[in-house]
Short mmCIF file of C-alpha atoms in Angstrom, two decimals:
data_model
loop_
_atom_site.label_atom_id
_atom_site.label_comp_id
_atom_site.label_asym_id
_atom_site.label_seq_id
_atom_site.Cartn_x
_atom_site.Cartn_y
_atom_site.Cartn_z
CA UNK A 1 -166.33 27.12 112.96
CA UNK A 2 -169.63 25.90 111.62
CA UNK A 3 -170.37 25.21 108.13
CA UNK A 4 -172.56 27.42 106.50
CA UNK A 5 -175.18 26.03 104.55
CA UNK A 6 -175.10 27.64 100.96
CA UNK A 7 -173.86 26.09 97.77
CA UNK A 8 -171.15 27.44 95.67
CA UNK A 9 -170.46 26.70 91.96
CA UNK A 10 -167.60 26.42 90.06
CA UNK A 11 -167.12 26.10 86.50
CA UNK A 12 -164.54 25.46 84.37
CA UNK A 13 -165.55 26.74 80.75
CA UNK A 14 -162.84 25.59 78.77
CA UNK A 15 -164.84 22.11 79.50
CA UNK A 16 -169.03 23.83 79.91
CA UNK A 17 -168.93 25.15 76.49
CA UNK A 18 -166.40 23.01 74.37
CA UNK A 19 -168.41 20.10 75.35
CA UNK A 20 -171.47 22.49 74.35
CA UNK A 21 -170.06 23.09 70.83
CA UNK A 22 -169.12 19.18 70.36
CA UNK A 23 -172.95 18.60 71.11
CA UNK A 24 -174.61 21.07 69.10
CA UNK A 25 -172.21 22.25 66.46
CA UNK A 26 -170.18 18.46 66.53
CA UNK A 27 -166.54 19.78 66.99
CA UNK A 28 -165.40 21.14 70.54
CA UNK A 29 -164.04 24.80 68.57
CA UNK A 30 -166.06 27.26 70.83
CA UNK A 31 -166.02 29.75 67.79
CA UNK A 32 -168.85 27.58 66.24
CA UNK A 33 -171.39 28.71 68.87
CA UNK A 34 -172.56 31.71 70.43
CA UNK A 35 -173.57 32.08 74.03
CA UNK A 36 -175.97 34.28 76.29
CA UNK A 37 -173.62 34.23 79.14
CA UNK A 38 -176.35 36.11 81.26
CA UNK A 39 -178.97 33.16 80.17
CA UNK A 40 -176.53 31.13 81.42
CA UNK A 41 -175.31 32.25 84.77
CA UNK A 42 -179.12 32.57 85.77
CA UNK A 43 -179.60 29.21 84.70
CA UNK A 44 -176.89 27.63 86.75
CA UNK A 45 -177.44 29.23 89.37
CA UNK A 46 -181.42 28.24 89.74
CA UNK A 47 -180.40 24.80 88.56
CA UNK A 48 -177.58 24.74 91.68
CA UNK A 49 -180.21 26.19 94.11
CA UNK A 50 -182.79 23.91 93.05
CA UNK A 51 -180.44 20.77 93.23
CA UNK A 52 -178.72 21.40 96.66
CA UNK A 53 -181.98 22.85 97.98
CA UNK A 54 -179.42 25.75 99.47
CA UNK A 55 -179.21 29.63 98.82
CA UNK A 56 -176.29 30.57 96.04
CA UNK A 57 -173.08 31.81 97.85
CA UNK A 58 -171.17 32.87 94.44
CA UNK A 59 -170.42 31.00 90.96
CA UNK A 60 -166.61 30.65 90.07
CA UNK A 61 -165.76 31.00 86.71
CA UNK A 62 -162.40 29.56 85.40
CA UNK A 63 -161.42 30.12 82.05
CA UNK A 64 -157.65 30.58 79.76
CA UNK A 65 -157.16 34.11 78.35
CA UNK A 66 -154.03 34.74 76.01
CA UNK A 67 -151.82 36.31 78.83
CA UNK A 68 -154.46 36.34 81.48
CA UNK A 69 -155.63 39.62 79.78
CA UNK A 70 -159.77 39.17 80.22
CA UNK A 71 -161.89 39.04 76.99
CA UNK A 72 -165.38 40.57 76.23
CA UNK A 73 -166.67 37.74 77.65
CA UNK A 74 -165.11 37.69 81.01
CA UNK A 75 -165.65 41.44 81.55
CA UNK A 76 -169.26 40.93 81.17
CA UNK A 77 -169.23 38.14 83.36
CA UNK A 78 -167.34 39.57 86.18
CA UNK A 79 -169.54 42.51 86.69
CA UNK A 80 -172.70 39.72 86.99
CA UNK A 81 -174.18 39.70 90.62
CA UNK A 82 -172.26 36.30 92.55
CA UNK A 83 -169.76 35.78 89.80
CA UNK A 84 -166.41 35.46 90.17
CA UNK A 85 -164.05 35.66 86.88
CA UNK A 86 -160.52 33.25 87.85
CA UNK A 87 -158.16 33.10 84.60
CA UNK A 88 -155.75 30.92 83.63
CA UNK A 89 -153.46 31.39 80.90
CA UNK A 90 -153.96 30.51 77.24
CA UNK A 91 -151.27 29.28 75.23
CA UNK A 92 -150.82 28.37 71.13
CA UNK A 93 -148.86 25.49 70.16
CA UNK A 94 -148.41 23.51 67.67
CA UNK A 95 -151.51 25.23 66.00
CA UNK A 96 -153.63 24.67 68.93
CA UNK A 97 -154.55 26.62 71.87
CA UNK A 98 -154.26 24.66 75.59
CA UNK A 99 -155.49 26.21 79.28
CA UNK A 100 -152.64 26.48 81.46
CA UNK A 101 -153.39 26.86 85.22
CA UNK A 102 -157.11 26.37 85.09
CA UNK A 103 -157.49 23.09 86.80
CA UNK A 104 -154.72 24.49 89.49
CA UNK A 105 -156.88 27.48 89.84
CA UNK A 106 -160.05 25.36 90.47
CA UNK A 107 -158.15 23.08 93.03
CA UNK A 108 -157.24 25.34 95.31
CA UNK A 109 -160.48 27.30 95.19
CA UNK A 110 -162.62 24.27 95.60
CA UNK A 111 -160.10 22.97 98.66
CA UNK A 112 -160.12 26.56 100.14
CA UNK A 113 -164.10 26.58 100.26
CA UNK A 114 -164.12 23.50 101.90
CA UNK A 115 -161.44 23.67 104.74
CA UNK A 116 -162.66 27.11 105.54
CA UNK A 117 -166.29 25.57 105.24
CA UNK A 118 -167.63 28.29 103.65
CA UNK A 119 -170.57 26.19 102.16
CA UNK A 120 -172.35 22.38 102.60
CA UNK A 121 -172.43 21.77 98.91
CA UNK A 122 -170.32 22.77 95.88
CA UNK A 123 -171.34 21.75 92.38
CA UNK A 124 -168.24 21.34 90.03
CA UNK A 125 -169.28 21.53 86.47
CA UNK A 126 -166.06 19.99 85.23
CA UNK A 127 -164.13 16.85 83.27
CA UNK A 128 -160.86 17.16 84.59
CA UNK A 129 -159.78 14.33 86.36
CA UNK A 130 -156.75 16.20 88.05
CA UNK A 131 -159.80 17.56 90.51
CA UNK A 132 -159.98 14.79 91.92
CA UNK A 133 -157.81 14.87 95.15
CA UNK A 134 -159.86 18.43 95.44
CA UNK A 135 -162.85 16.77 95.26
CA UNK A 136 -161.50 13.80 97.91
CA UNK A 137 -160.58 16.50 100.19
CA UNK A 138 -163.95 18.88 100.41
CA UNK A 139 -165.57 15.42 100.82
CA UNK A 140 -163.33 14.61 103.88
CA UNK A 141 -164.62 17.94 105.11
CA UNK A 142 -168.14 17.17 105.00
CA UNK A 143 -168.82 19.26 101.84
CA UNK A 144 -171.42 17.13 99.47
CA UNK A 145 -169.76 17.54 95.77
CA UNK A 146 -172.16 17.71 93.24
CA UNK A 147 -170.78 16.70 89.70
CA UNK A 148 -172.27 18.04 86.75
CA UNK A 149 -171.57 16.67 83.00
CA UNK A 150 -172.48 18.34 79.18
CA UNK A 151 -174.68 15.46 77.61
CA UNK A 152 -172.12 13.89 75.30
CA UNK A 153 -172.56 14.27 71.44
CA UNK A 154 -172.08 10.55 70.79
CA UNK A 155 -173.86 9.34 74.57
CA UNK A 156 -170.59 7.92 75.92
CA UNK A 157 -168.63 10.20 78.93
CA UNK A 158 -166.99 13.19 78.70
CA UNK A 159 -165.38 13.25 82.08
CA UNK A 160 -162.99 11.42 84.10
CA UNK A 161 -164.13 8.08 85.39
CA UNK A 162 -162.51 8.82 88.72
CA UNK A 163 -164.12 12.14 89.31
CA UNK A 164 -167.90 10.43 88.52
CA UNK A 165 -167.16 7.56 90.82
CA UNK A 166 -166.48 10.00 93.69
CA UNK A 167 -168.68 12.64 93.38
CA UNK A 168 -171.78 12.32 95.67
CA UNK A 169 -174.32 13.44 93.36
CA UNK A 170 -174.05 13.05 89.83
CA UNK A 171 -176.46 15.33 87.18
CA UNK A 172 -176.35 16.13 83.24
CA UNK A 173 -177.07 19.21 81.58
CA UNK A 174 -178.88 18.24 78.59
CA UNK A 175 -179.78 19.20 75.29
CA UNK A 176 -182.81 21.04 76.26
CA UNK A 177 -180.60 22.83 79.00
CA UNK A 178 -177.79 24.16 77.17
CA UNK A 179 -179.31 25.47 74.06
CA UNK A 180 -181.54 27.99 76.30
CA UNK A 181 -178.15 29.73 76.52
CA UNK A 182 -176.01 28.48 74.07
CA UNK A 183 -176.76 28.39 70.27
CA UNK A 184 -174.55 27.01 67.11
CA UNK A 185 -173.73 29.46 64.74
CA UNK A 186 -174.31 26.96 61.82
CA UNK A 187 -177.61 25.90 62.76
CA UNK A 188 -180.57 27.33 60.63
CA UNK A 189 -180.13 30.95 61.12
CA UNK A 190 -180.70 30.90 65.02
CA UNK A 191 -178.01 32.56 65.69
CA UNK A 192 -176.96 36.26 64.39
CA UNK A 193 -176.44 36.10 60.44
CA UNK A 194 -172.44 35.84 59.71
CA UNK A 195 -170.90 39.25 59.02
CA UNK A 196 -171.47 41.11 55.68
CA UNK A 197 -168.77 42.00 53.65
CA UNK A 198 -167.41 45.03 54.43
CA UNK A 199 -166.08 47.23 51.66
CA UNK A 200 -165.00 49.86 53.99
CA UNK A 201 -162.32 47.43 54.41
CA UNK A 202 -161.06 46.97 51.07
CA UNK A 203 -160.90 50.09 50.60
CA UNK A 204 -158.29 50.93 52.89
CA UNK A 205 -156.38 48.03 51.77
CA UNK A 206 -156.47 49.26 48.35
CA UNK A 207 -154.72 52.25 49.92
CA UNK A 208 -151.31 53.34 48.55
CA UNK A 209 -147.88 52.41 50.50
CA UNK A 210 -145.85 55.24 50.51
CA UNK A 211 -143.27 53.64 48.03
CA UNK A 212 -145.61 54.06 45.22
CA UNK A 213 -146.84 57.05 46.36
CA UNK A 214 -143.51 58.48 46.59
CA UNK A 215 -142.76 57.71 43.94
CA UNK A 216 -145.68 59.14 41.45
CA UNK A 217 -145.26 61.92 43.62
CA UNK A 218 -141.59 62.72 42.43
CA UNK A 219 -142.78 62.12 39.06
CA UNK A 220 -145.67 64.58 38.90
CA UNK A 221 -143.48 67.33 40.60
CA UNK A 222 -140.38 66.88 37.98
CA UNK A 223 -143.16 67.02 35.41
CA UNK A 224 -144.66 69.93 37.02
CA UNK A 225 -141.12 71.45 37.01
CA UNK A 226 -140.92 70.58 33.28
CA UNK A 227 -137.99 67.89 34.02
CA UNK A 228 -139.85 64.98 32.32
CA UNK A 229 -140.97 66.00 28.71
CA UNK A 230 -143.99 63.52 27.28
CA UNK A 231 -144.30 60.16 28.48
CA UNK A 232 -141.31 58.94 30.45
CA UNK A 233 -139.82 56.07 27.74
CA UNK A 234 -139.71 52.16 28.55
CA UNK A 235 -137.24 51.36 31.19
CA UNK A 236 -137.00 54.46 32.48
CA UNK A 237 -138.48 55.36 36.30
CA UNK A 238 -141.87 55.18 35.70
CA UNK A 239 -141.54 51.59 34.54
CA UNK A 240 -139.78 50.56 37.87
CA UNK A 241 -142.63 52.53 39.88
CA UNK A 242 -145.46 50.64 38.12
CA UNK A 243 -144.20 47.41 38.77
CA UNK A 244 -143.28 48.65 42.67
CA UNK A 245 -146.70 49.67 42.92
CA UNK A 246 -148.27 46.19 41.87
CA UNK A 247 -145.69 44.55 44.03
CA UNK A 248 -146.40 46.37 46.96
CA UNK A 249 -150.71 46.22 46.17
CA UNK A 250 -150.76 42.65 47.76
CA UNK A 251 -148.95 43.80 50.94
CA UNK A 252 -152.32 44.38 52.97
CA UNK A 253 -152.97 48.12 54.41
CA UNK A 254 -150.34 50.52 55.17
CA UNK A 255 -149.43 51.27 59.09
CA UNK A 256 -149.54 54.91 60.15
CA UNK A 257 -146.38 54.86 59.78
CA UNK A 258 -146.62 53.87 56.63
CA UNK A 259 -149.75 56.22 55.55
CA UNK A 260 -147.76 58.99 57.56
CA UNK A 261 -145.37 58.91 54.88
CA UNK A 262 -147.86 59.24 51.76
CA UNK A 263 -146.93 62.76 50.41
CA UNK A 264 -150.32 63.19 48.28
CA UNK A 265 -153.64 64.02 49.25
CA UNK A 266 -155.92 63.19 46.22
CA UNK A 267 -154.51 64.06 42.43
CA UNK A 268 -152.79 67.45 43.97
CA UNK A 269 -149.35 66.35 45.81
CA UNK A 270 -148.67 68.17 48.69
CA UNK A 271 -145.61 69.58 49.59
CA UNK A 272 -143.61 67.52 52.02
CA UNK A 273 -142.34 67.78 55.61
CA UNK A 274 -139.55 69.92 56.62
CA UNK A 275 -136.66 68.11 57.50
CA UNK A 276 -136.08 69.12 60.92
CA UNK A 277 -139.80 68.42 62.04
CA UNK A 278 -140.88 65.76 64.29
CA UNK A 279 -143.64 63.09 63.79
CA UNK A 280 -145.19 61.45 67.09
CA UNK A 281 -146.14 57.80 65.90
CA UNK A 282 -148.85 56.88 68.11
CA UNK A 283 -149.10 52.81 69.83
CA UNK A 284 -151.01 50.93 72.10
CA UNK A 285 -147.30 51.72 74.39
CA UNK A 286 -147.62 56.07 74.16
CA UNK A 287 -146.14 58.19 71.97
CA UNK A 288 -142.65 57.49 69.95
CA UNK A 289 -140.25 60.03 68.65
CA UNK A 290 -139.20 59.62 65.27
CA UNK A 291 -137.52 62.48 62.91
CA UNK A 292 -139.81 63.85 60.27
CA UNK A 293 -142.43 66.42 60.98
CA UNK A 294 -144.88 67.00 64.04
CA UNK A 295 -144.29 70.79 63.36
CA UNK A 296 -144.93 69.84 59.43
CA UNK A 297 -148.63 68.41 60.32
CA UNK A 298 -150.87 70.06 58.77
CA UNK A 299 -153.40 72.70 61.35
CA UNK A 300 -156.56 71.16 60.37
CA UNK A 301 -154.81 67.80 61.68
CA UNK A 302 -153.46 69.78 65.03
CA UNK A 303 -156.77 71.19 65.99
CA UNK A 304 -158.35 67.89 66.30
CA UNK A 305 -158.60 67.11 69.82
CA UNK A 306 -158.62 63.63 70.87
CA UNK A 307 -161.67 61.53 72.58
CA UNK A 308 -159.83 62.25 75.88
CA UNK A 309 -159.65 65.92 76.12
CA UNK A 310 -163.27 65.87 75.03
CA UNK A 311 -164.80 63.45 77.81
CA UNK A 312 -165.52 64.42 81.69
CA UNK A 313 -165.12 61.98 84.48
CA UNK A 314 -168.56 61.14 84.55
CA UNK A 315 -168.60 60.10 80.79
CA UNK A 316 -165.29 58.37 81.54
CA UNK A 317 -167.03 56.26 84.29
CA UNK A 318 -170.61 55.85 81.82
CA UNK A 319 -167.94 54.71 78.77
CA UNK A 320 -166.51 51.76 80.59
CA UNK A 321 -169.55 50.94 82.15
CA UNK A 322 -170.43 50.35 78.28
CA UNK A 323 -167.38 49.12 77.41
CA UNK A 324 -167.92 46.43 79.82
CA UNK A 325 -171.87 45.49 79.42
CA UNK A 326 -172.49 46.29 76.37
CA UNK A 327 -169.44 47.08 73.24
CA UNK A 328 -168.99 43.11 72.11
CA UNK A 329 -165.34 43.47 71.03
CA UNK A 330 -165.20 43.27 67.60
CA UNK A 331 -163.15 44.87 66.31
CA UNK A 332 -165.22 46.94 63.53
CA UNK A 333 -167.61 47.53 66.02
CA UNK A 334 -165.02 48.67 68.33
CA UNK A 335 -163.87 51.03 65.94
CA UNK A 336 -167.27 52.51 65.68
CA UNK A 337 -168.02 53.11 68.94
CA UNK A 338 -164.66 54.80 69.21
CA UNK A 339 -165.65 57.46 66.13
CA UNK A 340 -169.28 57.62 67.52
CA UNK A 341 -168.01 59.21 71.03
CA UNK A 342 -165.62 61.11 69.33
CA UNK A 343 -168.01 62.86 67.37
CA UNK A 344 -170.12 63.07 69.72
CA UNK A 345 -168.52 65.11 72.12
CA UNK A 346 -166.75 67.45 69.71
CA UNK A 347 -167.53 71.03 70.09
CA UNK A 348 -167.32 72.52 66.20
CA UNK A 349 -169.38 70.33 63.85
CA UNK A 350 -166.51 71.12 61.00
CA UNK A 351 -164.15 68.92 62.47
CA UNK A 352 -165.74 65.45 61.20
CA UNK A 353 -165.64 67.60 57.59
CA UNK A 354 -161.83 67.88 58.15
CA UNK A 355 -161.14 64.26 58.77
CA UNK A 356 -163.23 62.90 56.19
CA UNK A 357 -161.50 64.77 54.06
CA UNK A 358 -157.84 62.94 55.57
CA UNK A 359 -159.23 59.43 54.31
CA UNK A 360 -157.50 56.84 55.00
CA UNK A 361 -155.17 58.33 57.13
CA UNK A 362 -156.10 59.14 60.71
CA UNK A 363 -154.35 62.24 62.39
CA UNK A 364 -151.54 59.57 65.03
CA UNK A 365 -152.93 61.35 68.41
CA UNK A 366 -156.83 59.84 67.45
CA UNK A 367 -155.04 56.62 65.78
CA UNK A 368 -153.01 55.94 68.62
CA UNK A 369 -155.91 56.71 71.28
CA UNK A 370 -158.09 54.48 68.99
CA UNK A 371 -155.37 51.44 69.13
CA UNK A 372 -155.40 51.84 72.70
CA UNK A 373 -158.65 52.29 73.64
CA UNK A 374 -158.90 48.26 70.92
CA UNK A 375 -156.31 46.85 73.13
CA UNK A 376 -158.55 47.00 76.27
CA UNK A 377 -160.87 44.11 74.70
CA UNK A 378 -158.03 42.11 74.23
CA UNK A 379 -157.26 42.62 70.34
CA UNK A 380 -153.50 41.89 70.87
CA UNK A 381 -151.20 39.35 69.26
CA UNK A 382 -149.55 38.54 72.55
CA UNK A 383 -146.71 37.57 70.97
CA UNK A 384 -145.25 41.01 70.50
CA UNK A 385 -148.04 42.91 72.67
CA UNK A 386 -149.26 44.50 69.42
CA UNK A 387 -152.52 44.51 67.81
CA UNK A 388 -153.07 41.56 65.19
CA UNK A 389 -152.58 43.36 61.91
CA UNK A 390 -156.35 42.00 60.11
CA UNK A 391 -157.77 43.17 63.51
CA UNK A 392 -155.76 46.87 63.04
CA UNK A 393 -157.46 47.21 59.57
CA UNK A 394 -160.52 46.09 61.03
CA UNK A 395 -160.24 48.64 63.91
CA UNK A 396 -159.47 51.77 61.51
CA UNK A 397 -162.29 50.63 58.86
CA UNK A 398 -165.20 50.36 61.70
CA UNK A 399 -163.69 53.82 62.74
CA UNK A 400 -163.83 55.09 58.92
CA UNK A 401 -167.25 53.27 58.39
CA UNK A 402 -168.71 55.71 61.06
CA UNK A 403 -167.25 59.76 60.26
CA UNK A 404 -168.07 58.85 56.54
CA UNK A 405 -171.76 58.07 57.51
CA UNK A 406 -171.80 61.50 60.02
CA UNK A 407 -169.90 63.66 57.29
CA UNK A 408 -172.42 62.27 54.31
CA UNK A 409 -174.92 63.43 56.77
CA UNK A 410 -173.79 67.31 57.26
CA UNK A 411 -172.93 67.62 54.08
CA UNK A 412 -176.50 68.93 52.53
CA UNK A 413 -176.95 70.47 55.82
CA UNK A 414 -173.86 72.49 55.50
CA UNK A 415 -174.29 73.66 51.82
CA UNK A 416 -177.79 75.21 53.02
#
């Protein structure tokens, strides 16, 4: 079979961009920079096509993910024209997080290429020095191997000895080079400004647990029911639920399990679930069972229908489309475009009036469909396949942030 002359790229990024940060942010922690992965892929691939004087085949790009599960970044990149998204795994230990299966990965790729000669020149834009009997091999079938380093923060090598002395062309991506893609966060306000504060969050935090609530609901209604005469003495209930209520302020925002379980609605309590109802907790897994009160939720909550009884195919198909080009993965922002389709599509105006009015607790068919809809970016702790708890507020806050700003819109509107 003849070789067909075309280049191919392949990059591992774990080395491109923490060799990136070391240079321009001076540790290799790839949160310190932020990169135009589009300015980037162009620029490889014109630097490639410009070095091996040979048309681009495809650019390889190998990265770790935390259980293989792709990130914002590698959904945008595998939907790029001539890139192709490998992943390895990405594991924590010991506080720090380490590529498993990456290097394997690019071996067998780069060895593949070459005995099926599928190019004349591949460009490896690597350290690793475990690519070396890859490299040895396309060599020995008559593939040139282009090697391609990060200009080095302190001048000295970043790569293996080894793979430099046996790679037949040798360039560095410089200074100049990388920051046309790549920017540090921390230098002089080039980058996007860090995140305001966001009260929205704090706010929920500062949200009851339903131990408190509970129990300042039981004291109201024995009150109400003339029980309680005057102020409850010292050491009596009331004491005990103060000091539960300060112990329980520092434990972060309340599940929906836990908000599912708050038995007031403002200063008015409301009267509780029957006992023989059923609540449907919502998770990123479906819908759980649990004793307690679907028949007990309240109509206005029932009648809400959820993002995907209000979307067609063809929004389906334009929403991941989005998802994947343009929705960054934070999880705030995430949360907002969530609430902004939702209220989009939703055929009686009075709805977003309803749930504003459920702050903070979302009905658990939208909160579960929301937690979901989070874990496709990735926002799991993949230890227990559950969403990180900050990220969860996060989520719920960004989704908060956004009916509050539609309802405070149709308010004047609807008193006209």
């Amino acid at each position: 079979m003849d070789r067909v002359d075309r280049c191919v790229v392949l990059v591992d990024a774990g080395y491109l961009l923490g060799a990136a940060a070391s240079l321009l942010a001076g540790e290799p922690a790839r949160s310190r920079i932020t990169v135009d992965h589009a300015a980037l892929i162009q620029g490889l691939r014109e630097r490639a096509e410009d070095d091996t004087q040979q048309p681009l085949l495809r650019i390889y790009w190998f990265d770790g993910a935390p259980d293989r599960v792709p990130q914002p970044e590698h959904r945008r990149l595998r939907v790029m024209p001539r890139v192709t998204v490998r992943l390895g795994a990405l594991t924590r230990s010991d506080g720090r997080w380490a590529q498993k299966g990456v290097d394997a990965a690019m071996h067998a790729e780069l060895t593949e290429l070459a005995r099926n000669r599928a190019c004349s020149d591949i460009v490896l834009v690597t350290g690793d020095g475990d690519l070396l009997p890859g490299l040895m091999s396309a060599k020995e079938h008559g593939v040139a191997v282009h090697l391609w380093a990060v200009q080095a923060a302190d001048g000295d090598y970043n790569q293996s000895e080894d793979l430099v002395a046996e790679a037949d062309e040798r360039r560095v991506l410089d200074r100049t080079w990388i920051t046309k893609a790549v920017r540090a966060k921390d230098l002089g306000g080039v980058c996007a400004p860090p995140p305001v504060p966001r009260p929205e969050i704090a706010a929920i935090l500062s949200a009851p647990l339903p131990e408190s609530a509970l129990a300042a609901s039981a004291e109201r209604a024995a009150r109400a029911a003339g029980l309680h005469e005057g102020p409850a003495p010292a050491g009596t209930a009331e004491a005990p639920a103060d000091a539960e209520r300060e112990h329980t302020a520092g434990k972060g925002v309340p599940t929906p399990k836990d908000l599912a379980g708050l038995r007031t609605h403002g200063p008015q309590p409301v009267a509780p679930h029957p006992a023989s109802a059923t609540l449907r907790w919502s998770s990123e897994r479906g819908w759980v069972e649990r004793p307690g009160g679907q028949a007990g939720e309240p109509p206005e909550t029932a009648s809400l229908p959820t993002l995907a009884q209000l979307t067609s195919a063809e929004q389906r198909w334009a929403d991941r489309e989005e998802d994947i080009t343009t929705v960054g993965g934070d999880p705030f922002e995430v949360g907002q475009v969530f609430a902004r389709r939702w209220m989009e599509r939703l055929p009686e105006p009075g709805h977003v009036q309803k749930l504003s009015a459920m702050y903070p607790r979302i009905p658990h068919r939208i909160d579960g469909e929301l937690l979901r809809y989070a874990a496709r970016f990735g926002l799991l702790a993949h230890k227990d396949d559950q969403i990180d708890e900050h990220d969860r507020y996060a989520i719920r806050a960004g989704f908060w942030r956004e009916i509050d700003v539609r309802a405070a819109a149709d308010r004047p509107a609807a008193g006209e």
